[in-house]
Tab-separated table of C-alpha atoms (C1' of nucleotides) in Angstrom:
chain	number	residue	atom	x	y	z
A	584	MET	CA	12.132	-20.465	-19.682
A	585	PRO	CA	10.110	-17.427	-20.878
A	586	SER	CA	8.502	-17.874	-24.279
A	587	PRO	CA	7.710	-15.001	-26.656
A	588	SER	CA	4.969	-12.790	-25.221
A	589	PRO	CA	2.050	-11.877	-27.504
A	590	GLU	CA	2.885	-8.164	-27.533
A	591	THR	CA	6.266	-8.968	-29.052
A	592	ALA	CA	4.667	-10.034	-32.316
A	593	GLN	CA	5.005	-7.323	-34.926
A	594	VAL	CA	4.546	-3.647	-34.308
A	595	TRP	CA	7.456	-3.426	-31.830
A	596	SER	CA	10.983	-3.257	-33.205
A	597	THR	CA	13.337	-5.926	-31.909
A	598	ARG	CA	15.131	-3.284	-29.896
A	599	ASP	CA	11.927	-2.080	-28.230
A	600	SER	CA	10.826	-5.643	-27.583
A	601	ILE	CA	14.086	-6.258	-25.748
A	602	LEU	CA	13.434	-3.227	-23.543
A	603	LEU	CA	9.841	-4.263	-22.883
A	604	GLU	CA	10.543	-7.888	-22.023
A	605	ALA	CA	13.643	-6.973	-20.023
A	606	SER	CA	11.616	-4.556	-17.898
A	607	ARG	CA	9.120	-7.294	-17.104
A	608	LEU	CA	11.719	-9.916	-16.309
A	609	PHE	CA	13.774	-7.518	-14.185
A	610	ALA	CA	10.600	-6.742	-12.244
A	611	THR	CA	9.805	-10.355	-11.410
A	612	ARG	CA	13.259	-11.962	-11.161
A	613	GLY	CA	15.564	-9.054	-10.456
A	614	PHE	CA	18.315	-7.696	-12.673
A	615	ARG	CA	20.991	-10.269	-11.957
A	616	GLY	CA	18.345	-12.971	-11.780
A	617	THR	CA	17.396	-12.290	-15.383
A	618	SER	CA	19.791	-13.735	-17.939
A	619	THR	CA	20.278	-12.329	-21.402
A	620	ARG	CA	19.049	-15.715	-22.598
A	621	ASP	CA	15.769	-15.210	-20.682
A	622	ILE	CA	15.247	-11.826	-22.311
A	623	CYS	CA	15.973	-13.162	-25.781
A	624	ALA	CA	13.704	-16.154	-25.309
A	625	ALA	CA	10.862	-13.757	-24.421
A	626	VAL	CA	11.617	-11.665	-27.504
A	627	GLY	CA	11.999	-14.652	-29.782
A	628	ILE	CA	15.643	-14.273	-30.815
A	629	ARG	CA	18.877	-16.049	-29.864
A	630	GLN	CA	21.008	-14.761	-27.049
A	631	PRO	CA	23.951	-13.329	-29.032
A	632	SER	CA	21.562	-11.280	-31.208
A	633	LEU	CA	20.938	-9.038	-28.220
A	634	TYR	CA	24.405	-7.597	-28.666
A	635	SER	CA	23.450	-6.163	-32.060
A	636	HIS	CA	21.178	-3.757	-30.136
A	637	PHE	CA	22.835	-3.194	-26.773
A	638	ASP	CA	26.449	-3.152	-25.589
A	639	SER	CA	25.694	-5.004	-22.388
A	640	LYS	CA	22.958	-6.065	-20.024
A	641	GLN	CA	23.586	-2.942	-17.920
A	642	SER	CA	22.910	-0.663	-20.887
A	643	ILE	CA	19.386	-2.101	-21.136
A	644	ALA	CA	18.702	-1.175	-17.521
A	645	GLU	CA	20.265	2.228	-18.110
A	646	GLU	CA	17.988	2.997	-21.031
A	647	LEU	CA	14.892	1.867	-19.125
A	648	LEU	CA	15.779	4.010	-16.123
A	649	ARG	CA	16.731	7.062	-18.175
A	650	ARG	CA	13.509	6.834	-20.157
A	651	ASP	CA	11.413	6.716	-16.988
A	652	LEU	CA	13.285	9.529	-15.258
A	653	THR	CA	13.198	11.808	-18.290
A	654	LEU	CA	9.454	11.400	-18.739
A	655	GLY	CA	8.883	12.174	-15.054
A	656	ILE	CA	11.146	15.220	-15.023
A	657	ASP	CA	9.497	16.583	-18.163
A	658	ALA	CA	6.021	16.090	-16.718
A	659	LEU	CA	6.914	17.858	-13.478
A	660	ALA	CA	8.432	20.743	-15.450
A	661	ARG	CA	5.254	21.025	-17.540
A	662	MET	CA	3.061	21.211	-14.451
A	663	GLN	CA	5.306	23.853	-12.906
A	664	ALA	CA	5.257	25.878	-16.126
A	665	ASP	CA	1.446	25.835	-16.094
A	666	GLY	CA	1.515	27.272	-12.555
A	667	GLY	CA	-1.526	27.422	-10.308
A	668	GLY	CA	0.310	27.132	-7.019
A	669	ALA	CA	2.203	24.310	-5.322
A	670	ALA	CA	-0.881	22.298	-4.354
A	671	VAL	CA	-2.343	22.310	-7.871
A	672	GLU	CA	1.027	21.545	-9.452
A	673	LEU	CA	1.698	18.660	-7.063
A	674	TYR	CA	-1.786	17.251	-7.553
A	675	ARG	CA	-1.431	17.392	-11.331
A	676	TYR	CA	2.024	15.842	-11.288
A	677	LEU	CA	0.896	12.962	-9.077
A	678	ARG	CA	-2.137	12.360	-11.218
A	679	TRP	CA	0.092	12.171	-14.304
A	680	GLU	CA	2.616	9.887	-12.591
A	681	ILE	CA	0.100	7.307	-11.389
A	682	THR	CA	-1.734	7.316	-14.731
A	683	TYR	CA	1.567	6.752	-16.504
A	684	ASP	CA	2.557	3.944	-14.122
A	685	ILE	CA	-0.712	2.171	-14.787
A	686	GLU	CA	-0.935	2.649	-18.557
A	687	ASP	CA	2.684	2.256	-19.646
A	688	PRO	CA	3.389	-1.307	-20.851
A	689	PHE	CA	6.861	-1.304	-19.314
A	690	ASP	CA	7.163	-2.795	-15.843
A	691	LYS	CA	9.150	-0.287	-13.831
A	692	ARG	CA	9.098	-2.034	-10.453
A	693	ALA	CA	12.764	-3.033	-10.422
A	694	LEU	CA	14.273	0.199	-11.708
A	695	TYR	CA	14.407	1.925	-8.329
A	696	ASN	CA	15.745	-1.040	-6.403
A	697	ALA	CA	19.332	-0.754	-5.242
A	698	GLU	CA	20.291	-3.664	-7.475
A	699	ILE	CA	19.754	-1.536	-10.600
A	700	LEU	CA	19.987	1.995	-9.215
A	701	GLU	CA	23.463	1.388	-7.849
A	702	LEU	CA	25.026	-0.238	-10.895
A	703	PRO	CA	28.370	1.555	-11.352
A	704	GLU	CA	27.554	2.335	-14.994
A	705	LEU	CA	24.436	4.315	-14.048
A	706	ASP	CA	25.790	7.395	-12.319
A	707	SER	CA	24.361	9.733	-14.939
A	708	CYS	CA	20.941	8.311	-14.071
A	709	ARG	CA	21.613	8.882	-10.384
A	710	ASP	CA	22.313	12.528	-11.247
A	711	LEU	CA	18.977	12.767	-13.048
A	712	LEU	CA	17.234	11.251	-10.039
A	713	GLU	CA	18.956	13.677	-7.677
A	714	ASN	CA	17.860	16.574	-9.893
A	715	PHE	CA	14.318	15.277	-9.907
A	716	SER	CA	14.237	14.940	-6.112
A	717	GLN	CA	15.420	18.510	-5.708
A	718	GLN	CA	12.752	19.804	-8.091
A	719	LEU	CA	10.084	18.058	-6.045
A	720	GLU	CA	11.524	19.326	-2.782
A	721	ALA	CA	11.596	22.894	-4.127
A	722	LEU	CA	7.924	22.574	-5.057
A	723	ILE	CA	7.044	21.351	-1.563
A	724	ARG	CA	9.107	24.136	0.024
A	725	ARG	CA	7.207	26.650	-2.074
A	726	GLY	CA	3.906	25.257	-0.828
A	727	ILE	CA	5.061	25.491	2.776
A	728	ALA	CA	6.291	29.062	2.315
A	729	ALA	CA	2.917	30.058	0.865
A	730	GLY	CA	1.155	28.554	3.876
A	731	ASP	CA	-0.656	25.993	1.706
A	732	PHE	CA	1.218	22.953	3.075
A	733	ILE	CA	1.905	21.894	6.632
A	734	ASP	CA	5.425	22.636	7.842
A	735	MET	CA	7.195	19.274	7.892
A	736	ASP	CA	10.660	18.039	6.972
A	737	VAL	CA	10.776	18.517	3.191
A	738	VAL	CA	12.964	15.474	2.529
A	739	PHE	CA	10.568	13.327	4.510
A	740	LEU	CA	7.586	14.609	2.530
A	741	ARG	CA	9.352	14.086	-0.791
A	742	ARG	CA	10.267	10.515	0.150
A	743	THR	CA	6.672	9.838	1.101
A	744	ILE	CA	5.586	11.039	-2.336
A	745	ASP	CA	8.220	8.781	-3.929
A	746	ALA	CA	6.807	5.893	-1.933
A	747	ILE	CA	3.304	6.433	-3.307
A	748	SER	CA	4.647	6.522	-6.879
A	749	ILE	CA	6.632	3.325	-6.398
A	750	GLU	CA	3.635	1.649	-4.815
A	751	ALA	CA	1.661	2.587	-7.933
A	752	MET	CA	4.261	0.738	-10.017
A	753	ARG	CA	3.874	-2.318	-7.825
A	754	GLY	CA	0.102	-2.178	-7.764
A	755	SER	CA	-0.263	-1.525	-11.474
A	756	VAL	CA	0.925	-4.989	-12.365
A	757	ASP	CA	-0.176	-7.913	-10.272
A	758	GLU	CA	-2.882	-6.653	-7.972
A	759	THR	CA	-6.552	-5.935	-8.392
A	760	PRO	CA	-7.108	-2.588	-10.121
A	761	ILE	CA	-8.562	0.303	-8.164
A	762	ILE	CA	-11.150	2.635	-9.677
A	763	ASP	CA	-9.640	6.028	-10.531
A	764	GLN	CA	-6.443	5.276	-8.652
A	765	PRO	CA	-4.648	8.344	-10.103
A	766	ASP	CA	-7.199	10.716	-8.618
A	767	LEU	CA	-7.343	8.826	-5.330
A	768	ALA	CA	-3.572	8.845	-4.886
A	769	ALA	CA	-3.160	12.480	-5.904
A	770	SER	CA	-6.024	13.493	-3.652
A	771	LEU	CA	-4.780	11.560	-0.637
A	772	VAL	CA	-1.246	12.958	-0.881
A	773	THR	CA	-2.466	16.505	-1.465
A	774	ARG	CA	-4.901	16.202	1.414
A	775	ALA	CA	-2.121	14.933	3.681
A	776	LEU	CA	-0.006	17.990	2.878
A	777	LEU	CA	-2.670	20.708	2.857
A	778	SER	CA	-2.798	22.893	5.980
A	779	ASP	CA	-6.499	23.323	5.378
A	780	THR	CA	-7.911	20.053	4.075
A	781	SER	CA	-11.183	21.714	3.129
A	782	GLN	CA	-9.319	23.266	0.193
A	783	LEU	CA	-8.844	19.883	-1.467
A	784	ASN	CA	-11.908	20.123	-3.686
A	785	ASP	CA	-10.863	23.579	-4.826
A	786	VAL	CA	-7.380	22.286	-5.683
A	787	ARG	CA	-8.852	19.383	-7.622
A	788	GLN	CA	-11.181	21.654	-9.589
A	789	ARG	CA	-8.390	24.036	-10.515
A	790	ALA	CA	-6.187	21.105	-11.498
A	791	HIS	CA	-8.833	19.602	-13.743
A	792	SER	CA	-9.532	22.967	-15.387
A	793	LEU	CA	-5.847	23.043	-16.368
A	794	GLY	CA	-6.288	19.666	-18.079
A	795	LEU	CA	-4.747	16.305	-17.227
B	1487	MET	CA	33.849	-9.718	-2.802
B	1488	PRO	CA	32.287	-8.858	0.605
B	1489	SER	CA	34.644	-9.223	3.563
B	1490	PRO	CA	33.471	-9.998	7.109
B	1491	SER	CA	31.460	-7.094	8.538
B	1492	PRO	CA	32.384	-5.866	12.052
B	1493	GLU	CA	29.058	-6.904	13.571
B	1494	THR	CA	29.764	-10.497	12.581
B	1495	ALA	CA	32.581	-10.717	15.132
B	1496	GLN	CA	31.430	-12.534	18.225
B	1497	VAL	CA	28.071	-12.159	19.878
B	1498	TRP	CA	26.111	-13.402	16.840
B	1499	SER	CA	25.891	-17.103	16.180
B	1500	THR	CA	27.043	-18.228	12.760
B	1501	ARG	CA	23.459	-18.916	11.829
B	1502	ASP	CA	22.304	-15.429	12.812
B	1503	SER	CA	25.272	-13.878	11.038
B	1504	ILE	CA	24.243	-15.659	7.850
B	1505	LEU	CA	20.743	-14.194	8.165
B	1506	LEU	CA	22.068	-10.702	8.888
B	1507	GLU	CA	24.610	-10.578	6.076
B	1508	ALA	CA	22.224	-12.248	3.632
B	1509	SER	CA	19.571	-9.608	4.349
B	1510	ARG	CA	22.060	-6.853	3.567
B	1511	LEU	CA	23.369	-8.442	0.403
B	1512	PHE	CA	19.872	-9.286	-0.853
B	1513	ALA	CA	18.970	-5.628	-0.321
B	1514	THR	CA	21.827	-4.241	-2.376
B	1515	ARG	CA	22.347	-6.914	-5.041
B	1516	GLY	CA	19.050	-8.719	-5.162
B	1517	PHE	CA	18.335	-12.319	-4.191
B	1518	ARG	CA	19.643	-14.042	-7.302
B	1519	GLY	CA	22.419	-11.482	-7.565
B	1520	THR	CA	23.744	-12.592	-4.180
B	1521	SER	CA	25.708	-15.820	-4.268
B	1522	THR	CA	26.069	-18.159	-1.332
B	1523	ARG	CA	29.796	-17.442	-1.644
B	1524	ASP	CA	29.110	-13.712	-1.127
B	1525	ILE	CA	27.112	-14.413	2.015
B	1526	CYS	CA	29.743	-16.729	3.436
B	1527	ALA	CA	32.560	-14.290	2.648
B	1528	ALA	CA	30.690	-11.614	4.617
B	1529	VAL	CA	30.206	-14.025	7.520
B	1530	GLY	CA	33.768	-15.296	7.426
B	1531	ILE	CA	33.175	-18.950	6.607
B	1532	ARG	CA	33.568	-21.079	3.448
B	1533	GLN	CA	30.680	-21.507	1.063
B	1534	PRO	CA	29.778	-25.155	1.770
B	1535	SER	CA	29.563	-24.432	5.534
B	1536	LEU	CA	26.343	-22.547	4.882
B	1537	TYR	CA	24.603	-25.853	4.260
B	1538	SER	CA	25.184	-26.905	7.879
B	1539	HIS	CA	22.698	-24.156	8.831
B	1540	PHE	CA	20.265	-23.876	5.934
B	1541	ASP	CA	18.916	-26.327	3.385
B	1542	SER	CA	19.139	-23.868	0.513
B	1543	LYS	CA	19.488	-20.221	-0.370
B	1544	GLN	CA	15.695	-19.924	-0.563
B	1545	SER	CA	15.295	-21.083	3.023
B	1546	ILE	CA	17.384	-18.092	4.166
B	1547	ALA	CA	15.010	-15.705	2.409
B	1548	GLU	CA	12.067	-17.612	3.832
B	1549	GLU	CA	13.285	-17.255	7.401
B	1550	LEU	CA	13.979	-13.530	6.947
B	1551	LEU	CA	10.545	-12.891	5.497
B	1552	ARG	CA	8.707	-15.008	8.071
B	1553	ARG	CA	10.534	-13.280	10.909
B	1554	ASP	CA	9.583	-9.842	9.591
B	1555	LEU	CA	5.963	-10.739	8.924
B	1556	THR	CA	5.486	-12.424	12.287
B	1557	LEU	CA	6.849	-9.428	14.196
B	1558	GLY	CA	4.552	-7.087	12.245
B	1559	ILE	CA	1.456	-9.232	12.719
B	1560	ASP	CA	2.148	-9.555	16.443
B	1561	ALA	CA	2.636	-5.818	16.823
B	1562	LEU	CA	-0.614	-5.025	15.021
B	1563	ALA	CA	-2.448	-7.560	17.169
B	1564	ARG	CA	-1.010	-5.967	20.339
B	1565	MET	CA	-2.174	-2.504	19.300
B	1566	GLN	CA	-5.643	-3.811	18.488
B	1567	ALA	CA	-5.830	-5.598	21.829
B	1568	ASP	CA	-4.985	-2.335	23.626
B	1569	GLY	CA	-7.910	-0.646	21.852
B	1570	GLY	CA	-8.450	3.119	21.789
B	1571	GLY	CA	-10.163	3.279	18.407
B	1572	ALA	CA	-8.979	2.770	14.849
B	1573	ALA	CA	-7.041	6.042	14.600
B	1574	VAL	CA	-5.070	5.452	17.785
B	1575	GLU	CA	-4.399	1.816	16.909
B	1576	LEU	CA	-3.218	2.703	13.401
B	1577	TYR	CA	-1.025	5.518	14.677
B	1578	ARG	CA	0.585	3.237	17.261
B	1579	TYR	CA	1.123	0.437	14.783
B	1580	LEU	CA	2.770	2.754	12.249
B	1581	ARG	CA	4.976	4.272	14.913
B	1582	TRP	CA	6.102	0.794	15.938
B	1583	GLU	CA	6.685	-0.306	12.331
B	1584	ILE	CA	8.866	2.648	11.354
B	1585	THR	CA	10.848	2.475	14.598
B	1586	TYR	CA	11.458	-1.208	14.001
B	1587	ASP	CA	12.493	-0.611	10.380
B	1588	ILE	CA	15.040	1.965	11.494
B	1589	GLU	CA	16.467	0.171	14.529
B	1590	ASP	CA	16.525	-3.433	13.367
B	1591	PRO	CA	19.980	-4.393	12.054
B	1592	PHE	CA	18.492	-6.553	9.304
B	1593	ASP	CA	18.041	-4.880	5.935
B	1594	LYS	CA	14.527	-5.741	4.834
B	1595	ARG	CA	14.409	-3.798	1.553
B	1596	ALA	CA	14.483	-6.827	-0.732
B	1597	LEU	CA	12.010	-9.032	1.117
B	1598	TYR	CA	8.896	-7.529	-0.452
B	1599	ASN	CA	10.233	-7.431	-3.994
B	1600	ALA	CA	8.680	-9.912	-6.402
B	1601	GLU	CA	12.039	-11.672	-6.772
B	1602	ILE	CA	11.813	-12.973	-3.191
B	1603	LEU	CA	8.090	-12.720	-2.478
B	1604	GLU	CA	7.219	-14.920	-5.424
B	1605	LEU	CA	9.710	-17.719	-4.847
B	1606	PRO	CA	7.685	-20.945	-5.204
B	1607	GLU	CA	8.949	-22.203	-1.819
B	1608	LEU	CA	7.457	-19.217	0.036
B	1609	ASP	CA	3.721	-19.696	-0.271
B	1610	SER	CA	3.275	-20.038	3.492
B	1611	CYS	CA	4.795	-16.556	3.765
B	1612	ARG	CA	2.398	-15.259	1.138
B	1613	ASP	CA	-0.433	-16.586	3.296
B	1614	LEU	CA	0.935	-14.696	6.300
B	1615	LEU	CA	1.159	-11.530	4.217
B	1616	GLU	CA	-2.392	-11.946	2.980
B	1617	ASN	CA	-3.578	-12.394	6.558
B	1618	PHE	CA	-1.687	-9.285	7.615
B	1619	SER	CA	-3.197	-7.210	4.794
B	1620	GLN	CA	-6.689	-8.277	5.788
B	1621	GLN	CA	-6.076	-7.341	9.430
B	1622	LEU	CA	-4.994	-3.870	8.349
B	1623	GLU	CA	-7.955	-3.500	6.003
B	1624	ALA	CA	-10.362	-4.515	8.775
B	1625	LEU	CA	-8.846	-1.848	11.025
B	1626	ILE	CA	-9.289	0.816	8.335
B	1627	ARG	CA	-12.858	-0.321	7.679
B	1628	ARG	CA	-13.585	0.004	11.368
B	1629	GLY	CA	-12.284	3.574	11.330
B	1630	ILE	CA	-14.456	4.460	8.347
B	1631	ALA	CA	-17.547	2.902	9.930
B	1632	ALA	CA	-16.970	4.943	13.093
B	1633	GLY	CA	-16.731	8.121	11.014
B	1634	ASP	CA	-13.124	8.718	12.089
B	1635	PHE	CA	-11.601	8.037	8.668
B	1636	ILE	CA	-12.544	9.398	5.254
B	1637	ASP	CA	-14.508	6.979	3.102
B	1638	MET	CA	-12.047	5.733	0.481
B	1639	ASP	CA	-11.314	2.395	-1.169
B	1640	VAL	CA	-9.946	0.308	1.707
B	1641	VAL	CA	-7.517	-1.668	-0.447
B	1642	PHE	CA	-6.098	1.547	-1.817
B	1643	LEU	CA	-5.598	2.962	1.672
B	1644	ARG	CA	-3.959	-0.223	2.921
B	1645	ARG	CA	-1.562	-0.256	-0.030
B	1646	THR	CA	-0.651	3.337	0.654
B	1647	ILE	CA	0.194	2.404	4.227
B	1648	ASP	CA	2.303	-0.493	2.936
B	1649	ALA	CA	4.131	1.950	0.690
B	1650	ILE	CA	5.061	4.186	3.619
B	1651	SER	CA	6.396	1.208	5.559
B	1652	ILE	CA	8.459	-0.008	2.634
B	1653	GLU	CA	9.799	3.495	2.058
B	1654	ALA	CA	10.904	3.500	5.698
B	1655	MET	CA	12.916	0.339	5.010
B	1656	ARG	CA	14.583	2.033	2.049
B	1657	GLY	CA	15.237	5.277	3.877
B	1658	SER	CA	16.510	3.624	7.032
B	1659	VAL	CA	19.635	2.388	5.315
B	1660	ASP	CA	21.375	4.597	2.837
B	1661	GLU	CA	19.794	8.023	3.128
B	1662	THR	CA	20.160	10.885	5.556
B	1663	PRO	CA	18.269	10.189	8.789
B	1664	ILE	CA	15.179	12.239	9.586
B	1665	ILE	CA	14.467	13.477	13.093
B	1666	ASP	CA	11.675	11.496	14.735
B	1667	GLN	CA	10.712	9.802	11.494
B	1668	PRO	CA	8.412	7.294	13.250
B	1669	ASP	CA	6.220	10.056	14.656
B	1670	LEU	CA	6.311	12.035	11.396
B	1671	ALA	CA	5.259	9.058	9.301
B	1672	ALA	CA	2.569	7.893	11.697
B	1673	SER	CA	1.237	11.448	11.998
B	1674	LEU	CA	1.193	12.081	8.262
B	1675	VAL	CA	-0.654	8.861	7.465
B	1676	THR	CA	-3.126	9.302	10.307
B	1677	ARG	CA	-3.732	12.910	9.274
B	1678	ALA	CA	-4.330	11.807	5.677
B	1679	LEU	CA	-7.005	9.359	6.819
B	1680	LEU	CA	-8.742	11.411	9.515
B	1681	SER	CA	-12.065	12.981	8.494
B	1682	ASP	CA	-11.334	15.800	10.910
B	1683	THR	CA	-7.615	16.562	10.816
B	1684	SER	CA	-7.871	18.734	13.917
B	1685	GLN	CA	-8.196	15.503	15.898
B	1686	LEU	CA	-4.620	14.482	15.109
B	1687	ASN	CA	-3.116	15.907	18.298
B	1688	ASP	CA	-5.740	14.184	20.373
B	1689	VAL	CA	-4.992	10.872	18.648
B	1690	ARG	CA	-1.270	11.313	19.242
B	1691	GLN	CA	-1.788	12.101	22.920
B	1692	ARG	CA	-3.985	9.080	23.467
B	1693	ALA	CA	-1.476	6.910	21.579
B	1694	HIS	CA	1.438	8.096	23.671
B	1695	SER	CA	-0.491	7.577	26.903
B	1696	LEU	CA	-0.901	3.932	25.864
B	1697	GLY	CA	2.883	3.653	25.553
B	1698	LEU	CA	5.000	3.057	22.471
C	789	DG	C1'	30.503	-27.485	12.171
C	790	DT	C1'	34.000	-26.368	9.188
C	791	DC	C1'	37.000	-27.568	5.761
C	792	DT	C1'	38.855	-29.046	0.620
C	793	DA	C1'	37.561	-30.916	-3.590
C	794	DT	C1'	34.473	-31.345	-7.047
C	795	DA	C1'	30.168	-32.114	-10.067
C	796	DC	C1'	27.563	-29.930	-13.227
C	797	DT	C1'	24.820	-25.959	-14.768
C	798	DC	C1'	24.292	-21.366	-16.144
C	799	DT	C1'	26.353	-16.836	-16.967
C	800	DG	C1'	27.772	-12.583	-20.140
C	801	DA	C1'	30.158	-11.834	-24.002
C	802	DT	C1'	32.893	-12.723	-28.525
C	803	DA	C1'	34.096	-14.827	-33.293
C	804	DG	C1'	32.778	-15.563	-37.553
C	805	DA	C1'	29.413	-17.596	-41.266
C	806	DC	C1'	25.303	-16.189	-43.710
D	916	DG	C1'	20.825	-8.430	-37.886
D	917	DT	C1'	20.544	-13.072	-36.834
D	918	DC	C1'	22.564	-17.283	-36.453
D	919	DT	C1'	25.839	-21.449	-34.455
D	920	DA	C1'	29.715	-22.371	-31.760
D	921	DT	C1'	32.384	-21.435	-27.996
D	922	DC	C1'	34.878	-19.429	-24.040
D	923	DA	C1'	36.137	-18.482	-19.311
D	924	DG	C1'	34.162	-17.597	-15.109
D	925	DA	C1'	30.716	-17.998	-11.491
D	926	DG	C1'	26.508	-20.367	-9.789
D	927	DT	C1'	24.335	-24.034	-6.191
D	928	DA	C1'	24.901	-27.989	-3.991
D	929	DT	C1'	27.116	-32.553	-2.466
D	930	DA	C1'	30.882	-35.928	-0.745
D	931	DG	C1'	33.817	-36.970	2.554
D	932	DA	C1'	38.005	-35.914	5.717
D	933	DC	C1'	38.884	-33.820	10.173
DNA sequence: GTCTATACTCTGATAGAC
DNA sequence: GTCTATCAGAGTATAGAC
C-alpha cells in the first residue's frame, strides 16, 4: 500500500530508509499492523531484501527505541554535567527533548506503546528506560531537597514529565504546530514544579545563558 | 494464547466480556496485533461466535472509543453546569477523569493511538473528540479571560491536559499505584495554569464542596 | 448464540540465482 | 545486496448445522 516516500530518494542509505519508514508506519498502523512488505514498499525494495539489513522485524523496533533512549539519556547527562541547579537542568532537558521530538524526522509515537516496549526481545531497552527514569527522579528529588520544587510524589512527577514528552511526539506529527513549543512546554512543567513560580523567568534566563 | 480471565466468569454478558477483553488486548498488543481469535480465547468462546455480537473487529474499537468519549464529554458538561469558575471546573473535571481512568476495568491505553483513532470507520468518533477538545479549549479561554489562568496558547494547554489524562491511563494499569493520584494530577495541572498559585487551596476547597 | 468447517488473504522468514 | 519463488502459519469473515 505505501509507495516510496520522497525522503527515501538518495542521501539515506537503504538501512536508514528502512528505519525511517518503519518508524512512520509503526506510528500510524502499530507494530504488528505494519508488515515487512509495507516497510519495503515505502523504501522501494522487495520484502526479502529487508533481511539483508535486519535479522527480524523486532530488531528494527529495537534499534529505533535504543537510538531514542540513548539520545535522551545523553542529553540529560549533559545538562546535569553543566549544573545550574535542578530547575535549570530540568528546564534545559525538557527544552532539548521537545525540540528533538519536533525536528527529528523519525516518528517516535509508537515506541513507548506497550506493543513495542514489551516485546520479549527488548529487555535491554527496558533496562535503559528504567535507568533513564531513575536519573530523572534523582534530579527531581534533588530539586525538592533544595527547596526549589514542591514536595510531591517523585514517581508521579516523573511520569507527568514523561507524559509531556510523549505528547510532544504525538503533536509533532499530525497536528497544527505551536509557536516555540519547546520553550512553552519546558516553562509550563518547570512552573508547575517550582515552589516559587516567580522564579521561572530567572530559571529561563540562566538556562538560556548556558546555551540550548 | 490468552485464556479466559477471571472477571469474564458470570456477571458480564458475552458482549460486554468481548469489549472488556478486547480493550485489554488492544492495549498490550495493539489493534491489528490482536486477533479476533485472541479476544474470543480470553472470553471463552470460539472465534466465529464474535460475529453474533459485532459486525467486525473495527466495530469493537468503535464502541470502546465512543463509550469513553461520551463519558468524558458528559462529565465535562456536568462540571461546567455546576459552575464555580474555570479553575474549579477544570480541577473537578481532571479529578473525575483520573479517577475514572484508574477505577474503570476497561484498558483505554490503545484507544487514542493513531492505529485505532484513524481507522476509516471511526470518523464519527473523531467528530466527538474534536467537539470535546473545543469544549476544553473554551473552558481554558474562559479562565484566561477572567485572569485566573496564565495567558498561554490555548491549544498547547489543552494538549498538555490531554497528555496528563493519557498518562493516567498508562499508569493505571501496569505501574505502581500512587496515593491519591486524582487529586495530585488535578492539583498539579491547576497549579500550572493558575496565575496566582497561592489560590490552589481555595480552588480545591471549592471543588470539594461541590462534590466529586 | 454457539458451534465446526472452510474460503481466501496476508504474514514473517528462508532458499538460491544473479 | 537485491531479486523471484516459496513455505507454513495466522488473519478476518462466512456458511450452515444444532
